[in-house]
Amino acid sequence: PLVTSKEMLYQAQKDHYAVGAFNVENMEMIMAVIEAGEEMQSPVILQTTPSTVNYADLNLYYASVKARADQASVPVALHLDHGSSYELAMKALREGYTSIMIDGSHYSLEKNIALTKRVADACRPHLIPVEAELGRVGGKEDDLDGGNGGLTSPEEAAYFVEKTGIDFLAVSIGTAHGVYKGEPNVRVDLLKQIRKKVSIPLVLHGTSGVPDDVVRECIQEGISKVNYATDLRIAYTKGVRQILEGDESIIDPKLYGKRGKELVKRYVVDRISACRSIGRG
Ligand code: 13P
Ligand code: ZN
Ligand code: NA
C-alpha cells in the first residue's frame, strides 16, 4: 500500500536500520523499485526531483506509483525530493504525495527556516511528513547544483529543527550528489555530534558511490533514510544500451525497457540489503 514515510522512518530509527529512497524517472524504474521491495519484503520510498516532475507531471508519477503500491505487500511512500519552492511542495501535497522535502539549504539560515516552517505548517494538518536540509550537500543532481557544499553544524541543526518543526533532517556530512572522483570522506564523527543534538530521523543524500560499509556505519549512528539517484540512472541506461547497441533492428521499447528495469531492480535489491531493511516490510 501507499503510506507516508513517517511510520516507516520512526520504525527504522527505533530498530536501527534505514529505508532506501530511490529516485525514479519512468515507469520501468517505478516497477523495478517496488518489485525489489517486494522481493526483499522491505519498505521502499520512491522519490522524484523537480526536474523529473517537470519532465512528466506529478500526477503521472503519483498515479503510477499509487497503482503499483496498492498491489504491493510492502509499504511504499512517494516523496518529493529537493522540493524547490513552497508552491511545488503544495502541488505535491495536493496530488497525494505521502512525503515532502523542501530544500532551502542554498538560502541563508533565516530564509531556510522561514520557507521550511511554512511548508511544515501546511503539511502537518494533512499528516504528511516534511524533510528539510541544513548545510548543503555538494555535487550536481539534475539541474540542482550544490557546488562544493557545506557541512551541517550540530548546534545550528538543533536550532533549525526546533524552529521549523520538521519531521526529518537531511544532513551534509561529506557526501555529494552524483559520481565521486575518488572516495568520499564521510564524516561519521560529525554525524555523531548531530545525532546528540537532534532526535528526529536523519537523512543521507548523495549515497550513490558511497561504499555499503560506510552507509552501514552511518545507519548505526542515526541515519534512517538513504537516498540513491545517480546509480539508478546509470543502471537503467546501461541496460537500455546493452540491448540497443549494434542492433538497429530493435524497435520495441519494451525490449530495452525490460533490460533497464532488470538492472535497476538488481541495484535496488543490493542497496536494500545495505540498509538492513530486509524483512521489515
Ligand atoms: P546520488 O545521486 O549521489 O545518489 O544522490 C541522491 C540524492 O541525494 C537524492 O536526493
Ligand atoms: Zn539529495
Ligand atoms: Na553520490
PDB file of N, CA and C in Angstrom, residues 182-267:
ATOM      1  N   GLY A 182      37.153   9.560  -6.884  1.00  0.00           N
ATOM      2  CA  GLY A 182      37.820   9.016  -5.700  1.00  0.00           C
ATOM      3  C   GLY A 182      36.813   8.700  -4.611  1.00  0.00           C
ATOM      4  N   GLU A 183      37.304   8.412  -3.415  1.00  0.00           N
ATOM      5  CA  GLU A 183      36.431   8.019  -2.305  1.00  0.00           C
ATOM      6  C   GLU A 183      35.936   9.239  -1.544  1.00  0.00           C
ATOM      7  N   PRO A 184      34.644   9.271  -1.209  1.00  0.00           N
ATOM      8  CA  PRO A 184      34.157  10.407  -0.410  1.00  0.00           C
ATOM      9  C   PRO A 184      34.642  10.306   1.039  1.00  0.00           C
ATOM     10  N   ASN A 185      34.897  11.459   1.645  1.00  0.00           N
ATOM     11  CA  ASN A 185      35.282  11.479   3.050  1.00  0.00           C
ATOM     12  C   ASN A 185      34.032  11.729   3.890  1.00  0.00           C
ATOM     13  N   VAL A 186      33.375  10.649   4.298  1.00  0.00           N
ATOM     14  CA  VAL A 186      32.136  10.780   5.056  1.00  0.00           C
ATOM     15  C   VAL A 186      32.468  10.968   6.532  1.00  0.00           C
ATOM     16  N   ARG A 187      31.976  12.057   7.078  1.00  0.00           N
ATOM     17  CA  ARG A 187      32.326  12.453   8.447  1.00  0.00           C
ATOM     18  C   ARG A 187      31.368  11.844   9.482  1.00  0.00           C
ATOM     19  N   VAL A 188      31.630  10.584   9.807  1.00  0.00           N
ATOM     20  CA  VAL A 188      30.784   9.898  10.786  1.00  0.00           C
ATOM     21  C   VAL A 188      30.889  10.581  12.154  1.00  0.00           C
ATOM     22  N   ASP A 189      32.049  11.167  12.431  1.00  0.00           N
ATOM     23  CA  ASP A 189      32.226  11.893  13.704  1.00  0.00           C
ATOM     24  C   ASP A 189      31.244  13.070  13.794  1.00  0.00           C
ATOM     25  N   LEU A 190      31.070  13.776  12.674  1.00  0.00           N
ATOM     26  CA  LEU A 190      30.140  14.910  12.636  1.00  0.00           C
ATOM     27  C   LEU A 190      28.699  14.414  12.789  1.00  0.00           C
ATOM     28  N   LEU A 191      28.405  13.295  12.137  1.00  0.00           N
ATOM     29  CA  LEU A 191      27.066  12.700  12.248  1.00  0.00           C
ATOM     30  C   LEU A 191      26.749  12.385  13.712  1.00  0.00           C
ATOM     31  N   LYS A 192      27.721  11.843  14.421  1.00  0.00           N
ATOM     32  CA  LYS A 192      27.525  11.524  15.846  1.00  0.00           C
ATOM     33  C   LYS A 192      27.202  12.775  16.646  1.00  0.00           C
ATOM     34  N   GLN A 193      27.905  13.868  16.334  1.00  0.00           N
ATOM     35  CA  GLN A 193      27.653  15.135  17.045  1.00  0.00           C
ATOM     36  C   GLN A 193      26.250  15.655  16.742  1.00  0.00           C
ATOM     37  N   ILE A 194      25.824  15.537  15.485  1.00  0.00           N
ATOM     38  CA  ILE A 194      24.479  15.989  15.119  1.00  0.00           C
ATOM     39  C   ILE A 194      23.437  15.137  15.846  1.00  0.00           C
ATOM     40  N   ARG A 195      23.683  13.832  15.837  1.00  0.00           N
ATOM     41  CA  ARG A 195      22.747  12.900  16.497  1.00  0.00           C
ATOM     42  C   ARG A 195      22.532  13.235  17.966  1.00  0.00           C
ATOM     43  N   LYS A 196      23.598  13.704  18.617  1.00  0.00           N
ATOM     44  CA  LYS A 196      23.493  14.072  20.038  1.00  0.00           C
ATOM     45  C   LYS A 196      22.558  15.252  20.247  1.00  0.00           C
ATOM     46  N   LYS A 197      22.477  16.123  19.229  1.00  0.00           N
ATOM     47  CA  LYS A 197      21.696  17.362  19.371  1.00  0.00           C
ATOM     48  C   LYS A 197      20.294  17.262  18.775  1.00  0.00           C
ATOM     49  N   VAL A 198      20.078  16.295  17.891  1.00  0.00           N
ATOM     50  CA  VAL A 198      18.821  16.208  17.145  1.00  0.00           C
ATOM     51  C   VAL A 198      18.240  14.809  17.289  1.00  0.00           C
ATOM     52  N   SER A 199      16.934  14.724  17.652  1.00  0.00           N
ATOM     53  CA  SER A 199      16.377  13.386  17.894  1.00  0.00           C
ATOM     54  C   SER A 199      15.539  12.843  16.740  1.00  0.00           C
ATOM     55  N   ILE A 200      15.167  13.676  15.761  1.00  0.00           N
ATOM     56  CA  ILE A 200      14.344  13.182  14.649  1.00  0.00           C
ATOM     57  C   ILE A 200      15.198  12.346  13.675  1.00  0.00           C
ATOM     58  N   PRO A 201      14.542  11.519  12.837  1.00  0.00           N
ATOM     59  CA  PRO A 201      15.304  10.724  11.866  1.00  0.00           C
ATOM     60  C   PRO A 201      16.148  11.599  10.934  1.00  0.00           C
ATOM     61  N   LEU A 202      17.363  11.145  10.644  1.00  0.00           N
ATOM     62  CA  LEU A 202      18.285  11.882   9.781  1.00  0.00           C
ATOM     63  C   LEU A 202      18.369  11.212   8.409  1.00  0.00           C
ATOM     64  N   VAL A 203      18.633  12.030   7.405  1.00  0.00           N
ATOM     65  CA  VAL A 203      18.626  11.546   6.014  1.00  0.00           C
ATOM     66  C   VAL A 203      19.999  11.751   5.380  1.00  0.00           C
ATOM     67  N   LEU A 204      20.476  10.703   4.694  1.00  0.00           N
ATOM     68  CA  LEU A 204      21.750  10.785   3.978  1.00  0.00           C
ATOM     69  C   LEU A 204      21.488  10.986   2.485  1.00  0.00           C
ATOM     70  N   HIS A 205      22.026  12.044   1.931  1.00  0.00           N
ATOM     71  CA  HIS A 205      21.909  12.323   0.489  1.00  0.00           C
ATOM     72  C   HIS A 205      23.220  11.966  -0.208  1.00  0.00           C
ATOM     73  N   GLY A 206      23.133  11.874  -1.538  1.00  0.00           N
ATOM     74  CA  GLY A 206      24.354  11.665  -2.326  1.00  0.00           C
ATOM     75  C   GLY A 206      24.965  10.294  -2.160  1.00  0.00           C
ATOM     76  N   THR A 207      24.143   9.278  -1.905  1.00  0.00           N
ATOM     77  CA  THR A 207      24.700   7.989  -1.489  1.00  0.00           C
ATOM     78  C   THR A 207      25.207   7.117  -2.636  1.00  0.00           C
ATOM     79  N   SER A 208      24.818   7.405  -3.878  1.00  0.00           N
ATOM     80  CA  SER A 208      25.424   6.665  -4.991  1.00  0.00           C
ATOM     81  C   SER A 208      26.938   6.815  -4.881  1.00  0.00           C
ATOM     82  N   GLY A 209      27.654   5.695  -4.907  1.00  0.00           N
ATOM     83  CA  GLY A 209      29.110   5.760  -4.842  1.00  0.00           C
ATOM     84  C   GLY A 209      29.680   5.702  -3.435  1.00  0.00           C
ATOM     85  N   VAL A 210      28.835   5.741  -2.421  1.00  0.00           N
ATOM     86  CA  VAL A 210      29.328   5.580  -1.043  1.00  0.00           C
ATOM     87  C   VAL A 210      29.369   4.084  -0.751  1.00  0.00           C
ATOM     88  N   PRO A 211      30.527   3.555  -0.302  1.00  0.00           N
ATOM     89  CA  PRO A 211      30.615   2.112  -0.036  1.00  0.00           C
ATOM     90  C   PRO A 211      29.579   1.661   1.005  1.00  0.00           C
ATOM     91  N   ASP A 212      29.040   0.458   0.810  1.00  0.00           N
ATOM     92  CA  ASP A 212      27.990  -0.045   1.697  1.00  0.00           C
ATOM     93  C   ASP A 212      28.420  -0.075   3.168  1.00  0.00           C
ATOM     94  N   ASP A 213      29.684  -0.359   3.438  1.00  0.00           N
ATOM     95  CA  ASP A 213      30.092  -0.425   4.851  1.00  0.00           C
ATOM     96  C   ASP A 213      30.067   0.961   5.490  1.00  0.00           C
ATOM     97  N   VAL A 214      30.337   1.987   4.698  1.00  0.00           N
ATOM     98  CA  VAL A 214      30.251   3.360   5.223  1.00  0.00           C
ATOM     99  C   VAL A 214      28.774   3.723   5.456  1.00  0.00           C
ATOM    100  N   VAL A 215      27.915   3.293   4.537  1.00  0.00           N
ATOM    101  CA  VAL A 215      26.468   3.530   4.702  1.00  0.00           C
ATOM    102  C   VAL A 215      25.995   2.865   5.995  1.00  0.00           C
ATOM    103  N   ARG A 216      26.440   1.632   6.233  1.00  0.00           N
ATOM    104  CA  ARG A 216      26.036   0.912   7.446  1.00  0.00           C
ATOM    105  C   ARG A 216      26.491   1.624   8.707  1.00  0.00           C
ATOM    106  N   GLU A 217      27.696   2.174   8.644  1.00  0.00           N
ATOM    107  CA  GLU A 217      28.218   2.916   9.791  1.00  0.00           C
ATOM    108  C   GLU A 217      27.327   4.126  10.078  1.00  0.00           C
ATOM    109  N   CYS A 218      26.916   4.801   9.000  1.00  0.00           N
ATOM    110  CA  CYS A 218      26.042   5.973   9.142  1.00  0.00           C
ATOM    111  C   CYS A 218      24.691   5.571   9.725  1.00  0.00           C
ATOM    112  N   ILE A 219      24.181   4.415   9.309  1.00  0.00           N
ATOM    113  CA  ILE A 219      22.897   3.939   9.833  1.00  0.00           C
ATOM    114  C   ILE A 219      23.026   3.656  11.331  1.00  0.00           C
ATOM    115  N   GLN A 220      24.156   3.065  11.687  1.00  0.00           N
ATOM    116  CA  GLN A 220      24.447   2.789  13.096  1.00  0.00           C
ATOM    117  C   GLN A 220      24.400   4.067  13.924  1.00  0.00           C
ATOM    118  N   GLU A 221      24.808   5.181  13.315  1.00  0.00           N
ATOM    119  CA  GLU A 221      24.906   6.449  14.036  1.00  0.00           C
ATOM    120  C   GLU A 221      23.700   7.360  13.826  1.00  0.00           C
ATOM    121  N   GLY A 222      22.624   6.824  13.255  1.00  0.00           N
ATOM    122  CA  GLY A 222      21.386   7.605  13.268  1.00  0.00           C
ATOM    123  C   GLY A 222      20.771   7.984  11.935  1.00  0.00           C
ATOM    124  N   ILE A 223      21.338   7.520  10.831  1.00  0.00           N
ATOM    125  CA  ILE A 223      20.695   7.774   9.534  1.00  0.00           C
ATOM    126  C   ILE A 223      19.541   6.777   9.348  1.00  0.00           C
ATOM    127  N   SER A 224      18.357   7.298   8.996  1.00  0.00           N
ATOM    128  CA  SER A 224      17.185   6.436   8.849  1.00  0.00           C
ATOM    129  C   SER A 224      16.633   6.385   7.424  1.00  0.00           C
ATOM    130  N   LYS A 225      17.100   7.315   6.577  1.00  0.00           N
ATOM    131  CA  LYS A 225      16.669   7.321   5.161  1.00  0.00           C
ATOM    132  C   LYS A 225      17.921   7.539   4.330  1.00  0.00           C
ATOM    133  N   VAL A 226      18.090   6.706   3.309  1.00  0.00           N
ATOM    134  CA  VAL A 226      19.301   6.755   2.495  1.00  0.00           C
ATOM    135  C   VAL A 226      18.905   6.980   1.037  1.00  0.00           C
ATOM    136  N   ASN A 227      19.351   8.086   0.454  1.00  0.00           N
ATOM    137  CA  ASN A 227      18.933   8.467  -0.903  1.00  0.00           C
ATOM    138  C   ASN A 227      19.898   7.987  -1.986  1.00  0.00           C
ATOM    139  N   TYR A 228      19.338   7.322  -2.997  1.00  0.00           N
ATOM    140  CA  TYR A 228      20.124   6.889  -4.150  1.00  0.00           C
ATOM    141  C   TYR A 228      19.463   7.400  -5.429  1.00  0.00           C
ATOM    142  N   ALA A 229      20.221   8.076  -6.270  1.00  0.00           N
ATOM    143  CA  ALA A 229      19.672   8.550  -7.543  1.00  0.00           C
ATOM    144  C   ALA A 229      20.575   8.180  -8.721  1.00  0.00           C
ATOM    145  N   THR A 230      21.778   8.738  -8.736  1.00  0.00           N
ATOM    146  CA  THR A 230      22.675   8.607  -9.894  1.00  0.00           C
ATOM    147  C   THR A 230      22.872   7.158 -10.336  1.00  0.00           C
ATOM    148  N   ASP A 231      23.083   6.256  -9.394  1.00  0.00           N
ATOM    149  CA  ASP A 231      23.371   4.867  -9.767  1.00  0.00           C
ATOM    150  C   ASP A 231      22.172   4.166 -10.402  1.00  0.00           C
ATOM    151  N   LEU A 232      20.951   4.632 -10.101  1.00  0.00           N
ATOM    152  CA  LEU A 232      19.773   4.047 -10.758  1.00  0.00           C
ATOM    153  C   LEU A 232      19.712   4.495 -12.215  1.00  0.00           C
ATOM    154  N   ARG A 233      20.086   5.759 -12.439  1.00  0.00           N
ATOM    155  CA  ARG A 233      20.097   6.269 -13.825  1.00  0.00           C
ATOM    156  C   ARG A 233      21.151   5.521 -14.633  1.00  0.00           C
ATOM    157  N   ILE A 234      22.299   5.310 -13.994  1.00  0.00           N
ATOM    158  CA  ILE A 234      23.392   4.595 -14.666  1.00  0.00           C
ATOM    159  C   ILE A 234      22.943   3.172 -15.007  1.00  0.00           C
ATOM    160  N   ALA A 235      22.316   2.506 -14.045  1.00  0.00           N
ATOM    161  CA  ALA A 235      21.882   1.121 -14.259  1.00  0.00           C
ATOM    162  C   ALA A 235      20.845   1.041 -15.380  1.00  0.00           C
ATOM    163  N   TYR A 236      19.879   1.931 -15.344  1.00  0.00           N
ATOM    164  CA  TYR A 236      18.818   1.896 -16.355  1.00  0.00           C
ATOM    165  C   TYR A 236      19.396   2.108 -17.759  1.00  0.00           C
ATOM    166  N   THR A 237      20.216   3.135 -17.865  1.00  0.00           N
ATOM    167  CA  THR A 237      20.754   3.488 -19.180  1.00  0.00           C
ATOM    168  C   THR A 237      21.709   2.413 -19.699  1.00  0.00           C
ATOM    169  N   LYS A 238      22.440   1.804 -18.786  1.00  0.00           N
ATOM    170  CA  LYS A 238      23.336   0.714 -19.170  1.00  0.00           C
ATOM    171  C   LYS A 238      22.546  -0.457 -19.759  1.00  0.00           C
ATOM    172  N   GLY A 239      21.436  -0.764 -19.122  1.00  0.00           N
ATOM    173  CA  GLY A 239      20.595  -1.857 -19.601  1.00  0.00           C
ATOM    174  C   GLY A 239      20.035  -1.571 -20.985  1.00  0.00           C
ATOM    175  N   VAL A 240      19.556  -0.347 -21.153  1.00  0.00           N
ATOM    176  CA  VAL A 240      18.997   0.047 -22.450  1.00  0.00           C
ATOM    177  C   VAL A 240      20.076  -0.034 -23.530  1.00  0.00           C
ATOM    178  N   ARG A 241      21.257   0.465 -23.195  1.00  0.00           N
ATOM    179  CA  ARG A 241      22.376   0.454 -24.149  1.00  0.00           C
ATOM    180  C   ARG A 241      22.770  -0.953 -24.561  1.00  0.00           C
ATOM    181  N   GLN A 242      22.821  -1.832 -23.569  1.00  0.00           N
ATOM    182  CA  GLN A 242      23.181  -3.229 -23.845  1.00  0.00           C
ATOM    183  C   GLN A 242      22.315  -3.807 -24.950  1.00  0.00           C
ATOM    184  N   ILE A 243      21.036  -3.507 -24.889  1.00  0.00           N
ATOM    185  CA  ILE A 243      20.101  -4.079 -25.860  1.00  0.00           C
ATOM    186  C   ILE A 243      20.198  -3.373 -27.212  1.00  0.00           C
ATOM    187  N   LEU A 244      20.319  -2.043 -27.165  1.00  0.00           N
ATOM    188  CA  LEU A 244      20.263  -1.292 -28.418  1.00  0.00           C
ATOM    189  C   LEU A 244      21.567  -1.303 -29.204  1.00  0.00           C
ATOM    190  N   GLU A 245      22.665  -1.401 -28.465  1.00  0.00           N
ATOM    191  CA  GLU A 245      23.976  -1.282 -29.081  1.00  0.00           C
ATOM    192  C   GLU A 245      24.156  -2.271 -30.240  1.00  0.00           C
ATOM    193  N   GLY A 246      24.483  -1.745 -31.384  1.00  0.00           N
ATOM    194  CA  GLY A 246      24.820  -2.591 -32.520  1.00  0.00           C
ATOM    195  C   GLY A 246      23.654  -3.356 -33.124  1.00  0.00           C
ATOM    196  N   ASP A 247      22.420  -3.038 -32.752  1.00  0.00           N
ATOM    197  CA  ASP A 247      21.280  -3.725 -33.359  1.00  0.00           C
ATOM    198  C   ASP A 247      20.182  -2.728 -33.716  1.00  0.00           C
ATOM    199  N   GLU A 248      20.265  -2.253 -34.922  1.00  0.00           N
ATOM    200  CA  GLU A 248      19.305  -1.233 -35.342  1.00  0.00           C
ATOM    201  C   GLU A 248      17.942  -1.798 -35.687  1.00  0.00           C
ATOM    202  N   SER A 249      17.817  -3.121 -35.656  1.00  0.00           N
ATOM    203  CA  SER A 249      16.529  -3.720 -35.994  1.00  0.00           C
ATOM    204  C   SER A 249      15.553  -3.671 -34.819  1.00  0.00           C
ATOM    205  N   ILE A 250      16.085  -3.412 -33.614  1.00  0.00           N
ATOM    206  CA  ILE A 250      15.192  -3.387 -32.447  1.00  0.00           C
ATOM    207  C   ILE A 250      14.367  -2.108 -32.435  1.00  0.00           C
ATOM    208  N   ILE A 251      13.062  -2.264 -32.394  1.00  0.00           N
ATOM    209  CA  ILE A 251      12.171  -1.098 -32.377  1.00  0.00           C
ATOM    210  C   ILE A 251      11.153  -1.171 -31.244  1.00  0.00           C
ATOM    211  N   ASP A 252      11.140  -2.271 -30.497  1.00  0.00           N
ATOM    212  CA  ASP A 252      10.140  -2.439 -29.444  1.00  0.00           C
ATOM    213  C   ASP A 252      10.671  -1.855 -28.130  1.00  0.00           C
ATOM    214  N   PRO A 253      10.066  -0.748 -27.659  1.00  0.00           N
ATOM    215  CA  PRO A 253      10.549  -0.114 -26.416  1.00  0.00           C
ATOM    216  C   PRO A 253      10.505  -1.059 -25.217  1.00  0.00           C
ATOM    217  N   LYS A 254       9.637  -2.049 -25.277  1.00  0.00           N
ATOM    218  CA  LYS A 254       9.547  -2.982 -24.154  1.00  0.00           C
ATOM    219  C   LYS A 254      10.823  -3.812 -24.018  1.00  0.00           C
ATOM    220  N   LEU A 255      11.475  -4.075 -25.141  1.00  0.00           N
ATOM    221  CA  LEU A 255      12.673  -4.914 -25.106  1.00  0.00           C
ATOM    222  C   LEU A 255      13.798  -4.268 -24.314  1.00  0.00           C
ATOM    223  N   TYR A 256      14.068  -2.997 -24.614  1.00  0.00           N
ATOM    224  CA  TYR A 256      15.178  -2.360 -23.874  1.00  0.00           C
ATOM    225  C   TYR A 256      14.733  -1.835 -22.513  1.00  0.00           C
ATOM    226  N   GLY A 257      13.432  -1.455 -22.401  1.00  0.00           N
ATOM    227  CA  GLY A 257      12.904  -1.026 -21.101  1.00  0.00           C
ATOM    228  C   GLY A 257      13.006  -2.142 -20.081  1.00  0.00           C
ATOM    229  N   LYS A 258      12.744  -3.347 -20.547  1.00  0.00           N
ATOM    230  CA  LYS A 258      12.774  -4.513 -19.668  1.00  0.00           C
ATOM    231  C   LYS A 258      14.182  -4.743 -19.107  1.00  0.00           C
ATOM    232  N   ARG A 259      15.172  -4.593 -19.989  1.00  0.00           N
ATOM    233  CA  ARG A 259      16.557  -4.804 -19.534  1.00  0.00           C
ATOM    234  C   ARG A 259      16.991  -3.689 -18.570  1.00  0.00           C
ATOM    235  N   GLY A 260      16.608  -2.455 -18.880  1.00  0.00           N
ATOM    236  CA  GLY A 260      16.910  -1.345 -17.973  1.00  0.00           C
ATOM    237  C   GLY A 260      16.295  -1.591 -16.610  1.00  0.00           C
ATOM    238  N   LYS A 261      15.059  -2.015 -16.630  1.00  0.00           N
ATOM    239  CA  LYS A 261      14.335  -2.298 -15.384  1.00  0.00           C
ATOM    240  C   LYS A 261      15.038  -3.388 -14.571  1.00  0.00           C
ATOM    241  N   GLU A 262      15.490  -4.435 -15.251  1.00  0.00           N
ATOM    242  CA  GLU A 262      16.176  -5.534 -14.553  1.00  0.00           C
ATOM    243  C   GLU A 262      17.417  -5.048 -13.817  1.00  0.00           C
ATOM    244  N   LEU A 263      18.205  -4.205 -14.494  1.00  0.00           N
ATOM    245  CA  LEU A 263      19.446  -3.734 -13.859  1.00  0.00           C
ATOM    246  C   LEU A 263      19.147  -2.805 -12.680  1.00  0.00           C
ATOM    247  N   VAL A 264      18.096  -1.989 -12.795  1.00  0.00           N
ATOM    248  CA  VAL A 264      17.711  -1.116 -11.673  1.00  0.00           C
ATOM    249  C   VAL A 264      17.260  -1.976 -10.499  1.00  0.00           C
ATOM    250  N   LYS A 265      16.455  -2.974 -10.791  1.00  0.00           N
ATOM    251  CA  LYS A 265      15.953  -3.839  -9.719  1.00  0.00           C
ATOM    252  C   LYS A 265      17.098  -4.522  -8.978  1.00  0.00           C
ATOM    253  N   ARG A 266      18.064  -5.038  -9.733  1.00  0.00           N
ATOM    254  CA  ARG A 266      19.228  -5.689  -9.135  1.00  0.00           C
ATOM    255  C   ARG A 266      19.981  -4.732  -8.207  1.00  0.00           C
ATOM    256  N   TYR A 267      20.153  -3.503  -8.680  1.00  0.00           N
ATOM    257  CA  TYR A 267      20.863  -2.493  -7.884  1.00  0.00           C
ATOM    258  C   TYR A 267      20.093  -2.196  -6.595  1.00  0.00           C
TER     259      TYR A 267
END
